[in-house]
CSV table of C-alpha atoms and ligand atoms in Angstrom, one decimal:
chain,number,residue,atom,x,y,z
A,1,MET,CA,50.5,-38.3,-80.7
A,2,LYS,CA,52.1,-35.8,-78.2
A,3,PHE,CA,54.0,-37.2,-75.2
A,4,PHE,CA,53.6,-35.5,-71.8
A,5,VAL,CA,55.4,-36.7,-68.7
A,6,ASP,CA,53.3,-37.1,-65.5
A,7,THR,CA,55.6,-35.9,-62.8
A,8,ALA,CA,56.9,-32.9,-60.8
A,9,ASP,CA,60.4,-34.3,-60.6
A,10,THR,CA,62.5,-31.7,-62.4
A,11,ALA,CA,65.5,-33.9,-62.8
A,12,GLU,CA,63.4,-36.5,-64.6
A,13,ILE,CA,61.8,-33.8,-66.8
A,14,ARG,CA,65.2,-32.4,-67.7
A,15,ASP,CA,66.5,-35.8,-68.6
A,16,LEU,CA,63.5,-36.7,-70.8
A,17,ALA,CA,63.4,-33.3,-72.4
A,18,GLU,CA,66.9,-33.9,-73.8
A,19,THR,CA,65.5,-36.6,-76.0
A,20,GLY,CA,63.5,-33.9,-77.9
A,21,LEU,CA,60.5,-36.2,-77.6
A,22,LEU,CA,58.7,-34.5,-74.7
A,23,ASP,CA,55.8,-32.2,-75.7
A,24,GLY,CA,54.6,-31.2,-72.2
A,25,VAL,CA,54.2,-32.0,-68.5
A,26,THR,CA,51.2,-32.8,-66.3
A,27,THR,CA,51.3,-32.5,-62.5
A,28,ASN,CA,48.7,-33.0,-59.8
A,29,PRO,CA,48.6,-32.3,-56.1
A,30,SER,CA,49.8,-35.9,-55.3
A,31,LEU,CA,52.8,-35.5,-57.6
A,32,ILE,CA,53.6,-32.1,-56.0
A,33,HIS,CA,53.4,-33.8,-52.6
A,34,LYS,CA,55.8,-36.5,-53.9
A,35,ALA,CA,58.3,-33.9,-55.1
A,36,GLY,CA,58.3,-32.3,-51.7
A,37,ARG,CA,58.7,-28.8,-53.1
A,38,ASP,CA,56.9,-25.5,-53.1
A,39,PHE,CA,54.0,-25.7,-55.7
A,40,LEU,CA,54.5,-22.4,-57.5
A,41,GLU,CA,58.3,-22.7,-57.5
A,42,VAL,CA,58.4,-26.2,-58.9
A,43,VAL,CA,55.8,-25.4,-61.6
A,44,LYS,CA,57.8,-22.3,-62.6
A,45,GLU,CA,60.9,-24.4,-63.0
A,46,ILE,CA,59.1,-27.0,-65.1
A,47,CYS,CA,57.6,-24.3,-67.4
A,48,ALA,CA,61.2,-23.1,-68.1
A,49,ILE,CA,62.4,-26.6,-69.0
A,50,VAL,CA,59.6,-27.6,-71.4
A,51,PRO,CA,58.1,-25.1,-73.9
A,52,GLY,CA,54.9,-27.2,-74.3
A,53,PRO,CA,51.9,-27.1,-72.0
A,54,VAL,CA,52.5,-27.6,-68.3
A,55,SER,CA,49.4,-28.6,-66.3
A,56,ALA,CA,49.0,-27.2,-62.8
A,57,GLU,CA,46.0,-28.1,-60.8
A,58,VAL,CA,43.8,-25.7,-58.7
A,59,VAL,CA,42.6,-27.2,-55.4
A,60,ALA,CA,39.5,-25.0,-54.5
A,61,LEU,CA,36.2,-26.7,-55.2
A,62,ASP,CA,34.0,-23.7,-55.8
A,63,HIS,CA,34.1,-21.5,-58.9
A,64,ASP,CA,35.2,-18.3,-57.2
A,65,GLY,CA,38.0,-20.1,-55.4
A,66,MET,CA,39.1,-21.8,-58.5
A,67,MET,CA,39.2,-18.5,-60.4
A,68,ARG,CA,41.3,-16.9,-57.6
A,69,GLU,CA,43.8,-19.8,-57.7
A,70,ALA,CA,43.8,-19.9,-61.5
A,71,GLU,CA,44.7,-16.1,-61.6
A,72,ILE,CA,47.8,-17.0,-59.6
A,73,VAL,CA,48.7,-20.1,-61.5
A,74,ARG,CA,48.2,-18.7,-65.0
A,75,LYS,CA,50.6,-15.9,-64.3
A,76,ILE,CA,53.5,-18.4,-63.7
A,77,ALA,CA,54.2,-18.7,-67.4
A,78,ASP,CA,52.6,-18.5,-70.9
A,79,ASN,CA,52.7,-22.3,-71.2
A,80,ILE,CA,50.6,-23.0,-68.2
A,81,ALA,CA,47.4,-25.1,-68.6
A,82,VAL,CA,45.2,-24.7,-65.6
A,83,LYS,CA,43.9,-28.0,-64.4
A,84,VAL,CA,40.4,-28.2,-63.1
A,85,PRO,CA,38.3,-31.1,-61.9
A,86,LEU,CA,35.3,-32.4,-63.9
A,87,THR,CA,32.6,-30.8,-61.8
A,88,ILE,CA,30.0,-28.1,-62.5
A,89,ASP,CA,32.3,-25.5,-60.9
A,90,GLY,CA,35.3,-26.9,-62.7
A,91,LEU,CA,33.6,-26.5,-66.1
A,92,LYS,CA,32.3,-23.0,-65.2
A,93,THR,CA,35.9,-22.1,-64.5
A,94,CYS,CA,37.0,-23.9,-67.7
A,95,ARG,CA,34.6,-21.9,-69.8
A,96,LYS,CA,35.8,-18.6,-68.3
A,97,LEU,CA,39.5,-19.3,-68.5
A,98,THR,CA,39.4,-20.6,-72.1
A,99,ALA,CA,37.4,-17.5,-73.2
A,100,ASP,CA,40.3,-15.4,-71.9
A,101,GLY,CA,42.8,-17.5,-74.0
A,102,THR,CA,44.1,-19.6,-71.1
A,103,MET,CA,44.7,-23.3,-71.7
A,104,VAL,CA,42.6,-25.6,-69.5
A,105,ASN,CA,43.0,-29.3,-68.8
A,106,VAL,CA,39.8,-30.9,-67.4
A,107,THR,CA,40.9,-33.8,-65.2
A,108,LEU,CA,39.4,-36.8,-63.5
A,109,CYS,CA,37.2,-37.8,-66.5
A,110,PHE,CA,35.6,-41.2,-66.3
A,111,THR,CA,32.7,-41.1,-68.7
A,112,ALA,CA,32.2,-40.1,-72.4
A,113,ASN,CA,29.4,-37.8,-71.2
A,114,GLN,CA,31.8,-36.0,-68.9
A,115,ALA,CA,34.1,-35.6,-71.9
A,116,LEU,CA,31.3,-34.2,-74.0
A,117,LEU,CA,30.5,-31.6,-71.3
A,118,ALA,CA,34.2,-30.6,-71.1
A,119,ALA,CA,34.4,-30.1,-74.9
A,120,LYS,CA,31.2,-28.0,-74.8
A,121,ALA,CA,32.9,-25.9,-72.0
A,122,GLY,CA,35.8,-25.3,-74.4
A,123,ALA,CA,38.4,-27.4,-72.7
A,124,THR,CA,41.8,-27.4,-74.3
A,125,PHE,CA,42.5,-30.9,-72.9
A,126,ILE,CA,40.2,-33.6,-71.5
A,127,SER,CA,42.0,-36.1,-69.2
A,128,PRO,CA,40.3,-39.5,-69.1
A,129,PHE,CA,42.1,-41.7,-66.5
A,130,VAL,CA,42.5,-45.1,-68.2
A,131,GLY,CA,44.5,-46.8,-65.4
A,132,ARG,CA,42.1,-45.9,-62.7
A,133,HIS,CA,39.2,-46.9,-65.0
A,134,ASP,CA,40.8,-50.3,-65.6
A,135,ASP,CA,41.4,-50.7,-61.8
A,136,VAL,CA,37.6,-50.7,-61.1
A,137,GLY,CA,36.8,-53.2,-63.8
A,138,PHE,CA,36.0,-51.0,-66.8
A,139,SER,CA,37.9,-50.6,-70.0
A,140,GLY,CA,39.8,-47.3,-70.1
A,141,MET,CA,40.5,-47.8,-73.8
A,142,ASP,CA,36.8,-48.2,-74.6
A,143,LEU,CA,36.3,-44.9,-73.0
A,144,ILE,CA,39.0,-43.3,-75.1
A,145,ALA,CA,37.5,-44.8,-78.3
A,146,ASP,CA,34.0,-43.4,-77.3
A,147,ILE,CA,35.4,-40.0,-76.7
A,148,ARG,CA,37.3,-40.0,-80.0
A,149,THR,CA,34.1,-40.9,-81.9
A,150,ILE,CA,32.0,-38.2,-80.1
A,151,TYR,CA,34.6,-35.5,-80.6
A,152,ASP,CA,35.0,-36.4,-84.3
A,153,ASN,CA,31.2,-36.6,-84.8
A,154,TYR,CA,30.9,-32.9,-83.8
A,155,GLY,CA,34.3,-31.5,-84.7
A,156,PHE,CA,35.3,-30.6,-81.2
A,157,ASP,CA,38.9,-29.5,-81.0
A,158,THR,CA,39.4,-30.4,-77.3
A,159,GLN,CA,42.5,-32.7,-77.2
A,160,ILE,CA,42.1,-36.1,-75.7
A,161,LEU,CA,44.9,-36.4,-73.2
A,162,VAL,CA,45.1,-40.1,-72.1
A,163,ALA,CA,46.0,-40.0,-68.4
A,164,SER,CA,46.7,-42.5,-65.6
A,165,VAL,CA,48.8,-44.5,-68.1
A,166,ARG,CA,50.4,-47.5,-66.4
A,167,ASN,CA,52.2,-49.4,-69.2
A,168,PRO,CA,53.3,-49.4,-72.8
A,169,ILE,CA,50.2,-51.2,-74.0
A,170,HIS,CA,48.1,-48.2,-72.9
A,171,VAL,CA,50.3,-46.0,-75.1
A,172,VAL,CA,50.0,-48.1,-78.2
A,173,GLU,CA,46.3,-48.6,-77.8
A,174,ALA,CA,45.8,-44.8,-77.3
A,175,ALA,CA,47.8,-44.1,-80.4
A,176,LYS,CA,45.8,-46.7,-82.5
A,177,ILE,CA,42.6,-45.0,-81.4
A,178,GLY,CA,44.0,-41.6,-82.4
A,179,ALA,CA,44.2,-39.9,-79.0
A,180,ASP,CA,45.9,-36.5,-79.3
A,181,VAL,CA,48.2,-36.8,-76.2
A,182,MET,CA,49.2,-39.3,-73.6
A,183,THR,CA,50.8,-38.5,-70.2
A,184,ALA,CA,52.8,-41.2,-68.5
A,185,PRO,CA,55.2,-41.5,-65.6
A,186,PRO,CA,58.9,-41.3,-66.5
A,187,SER,CA,59.3,-45.0,-65.9
A,188,VAL,CA,56.6,-45.9,-68.6
A,189,ILE,CA,58.1,-43.4,-71.1
A,190,ARG,CA,61.5,-45.1,-70.6
A,191,GLN,CA,59.9,-48.5,-71.1
A,192,LEU,CA,58.8,-47.4,-74.6
A,193,PHE,CA,62.4,-47.4,-75.8
A,194,LYS,CA,63.1,-50.9,-74.6
A,195,HIS,CA,62.9,-54.4,-76.2
A,196,PRO,CA,65.1,-57.3,-75.3
A,197,LEU,CA,65.7,-58.1,-78.9
A,198,THR,CA,67.1,-54.6,-79.4
A,199,ASP,CA,69.5,-55.2,-76.5
A,200,ASN,CA,70.4,-58.6,-77.8
A,201,GLY,CA,70.9,-57.3,-81.3
A,202,ILE,CA,73.2,-54.5,-80.1
A,203,LYS,CA,75.3,-57.0,-78.1
A,204,ALA,CA,75.6,-59.4,-81.1
A,205,PHE,CA,76.6,-56.6,-83.5
A,206,LEU,CA,79.2,-55.3,-81.1
A,207,ASP,CA,80.7,-58.7,-80.4
A,208,ASP,CA,81.1,-59.3,-84.2
A,209,TRP,CA,82.4,-55.7,-84.7
A,210,ALA,CA,85.1,-56.4,-82.0
A,211,LYS,CA,86.2,-59.4,-84.0
A,212,THR,CA,86.9,-57.2,-87.1
A,213,GLY,CA,89.5,-55.3,-85.1
A,214,GLN,CA,88.3,-52.0,-86.7
A,215,ALA,CA,87.4,-48.6,-85.3
A,216,ILE,CA,85.3,-45.9,-86.9
A,217,GLY,CA,87.3,-42.7,-87.2
B,301,E4P,C1,47.0,-36.9,-65.1
B,301,E4P,O1,47.0,-35.7,-65.4
B,301,E4P,C2,47.2,-37.4,-63.8
B,301,E4P,O2,48.2,-36.6,-63.1
B,301,E4P,C3,47.7,-38.8,-63.7
B,301,E4P,O3,47.8,-39.4,-65.0
B,301,E4P,C4,47.1,-39.7,-62.7
B,301,E4P,O4,47.7,-41.0,-62.8
B,301,E4P,P1,47.5,-42.1,-61.7
B,301,E4P,O5,46.2,-42.7,-61.8
B,301,E4P,O6,48.6,-43.1,-62.0
B,301,E4P,O7,47.7,-41.4,-60.4
């Protein structure tokens, strides 16, 4: 499963990229607002840090407007994935952009039927929002499993990008289902490395090592 980080904070992206475990980045207008930086400038910087896909979202709601914005956004770098909302105009835009060889991430997916439509529109990525789905009393992971089944039934190569990830359980469940990608905030990615028994084990080993009086090298 590929790991994307869901942030526009370039310091966080740089730090996580150094692990060699980061396959891409997703942003959205709220994350751009949080970063407090110029949209085109920050996305360009992110594209230079991470070679993998970097999602940048258009904000127009009509097809012509989305196309106009996408023309600007896709020129930023070769690794841009234009992010469009799951609407009729969004999917029209998706169809047109992917036909031209541009990567498209269809966002704000909440049903398996929406995911089916996005795959038929040639989406590179479909982003079901599991956390927001859980928030309103549905199972985000059931949605991921349904999409996996449908995509496998018909051999769609649209990648399932599990979004709105809120905790490590979301990540392991997505991996068990066979999602292609997950995108999570930096804090959740950092949590994946952690276990108290790992920390306790390191401490115990180092305490015993100190008693040996030895050094390596
Ligand atoms: C994905 O592309 C979105 O940016 C993101 O995962 C939304 O997450 P949230 O529901 O935590 O805002």
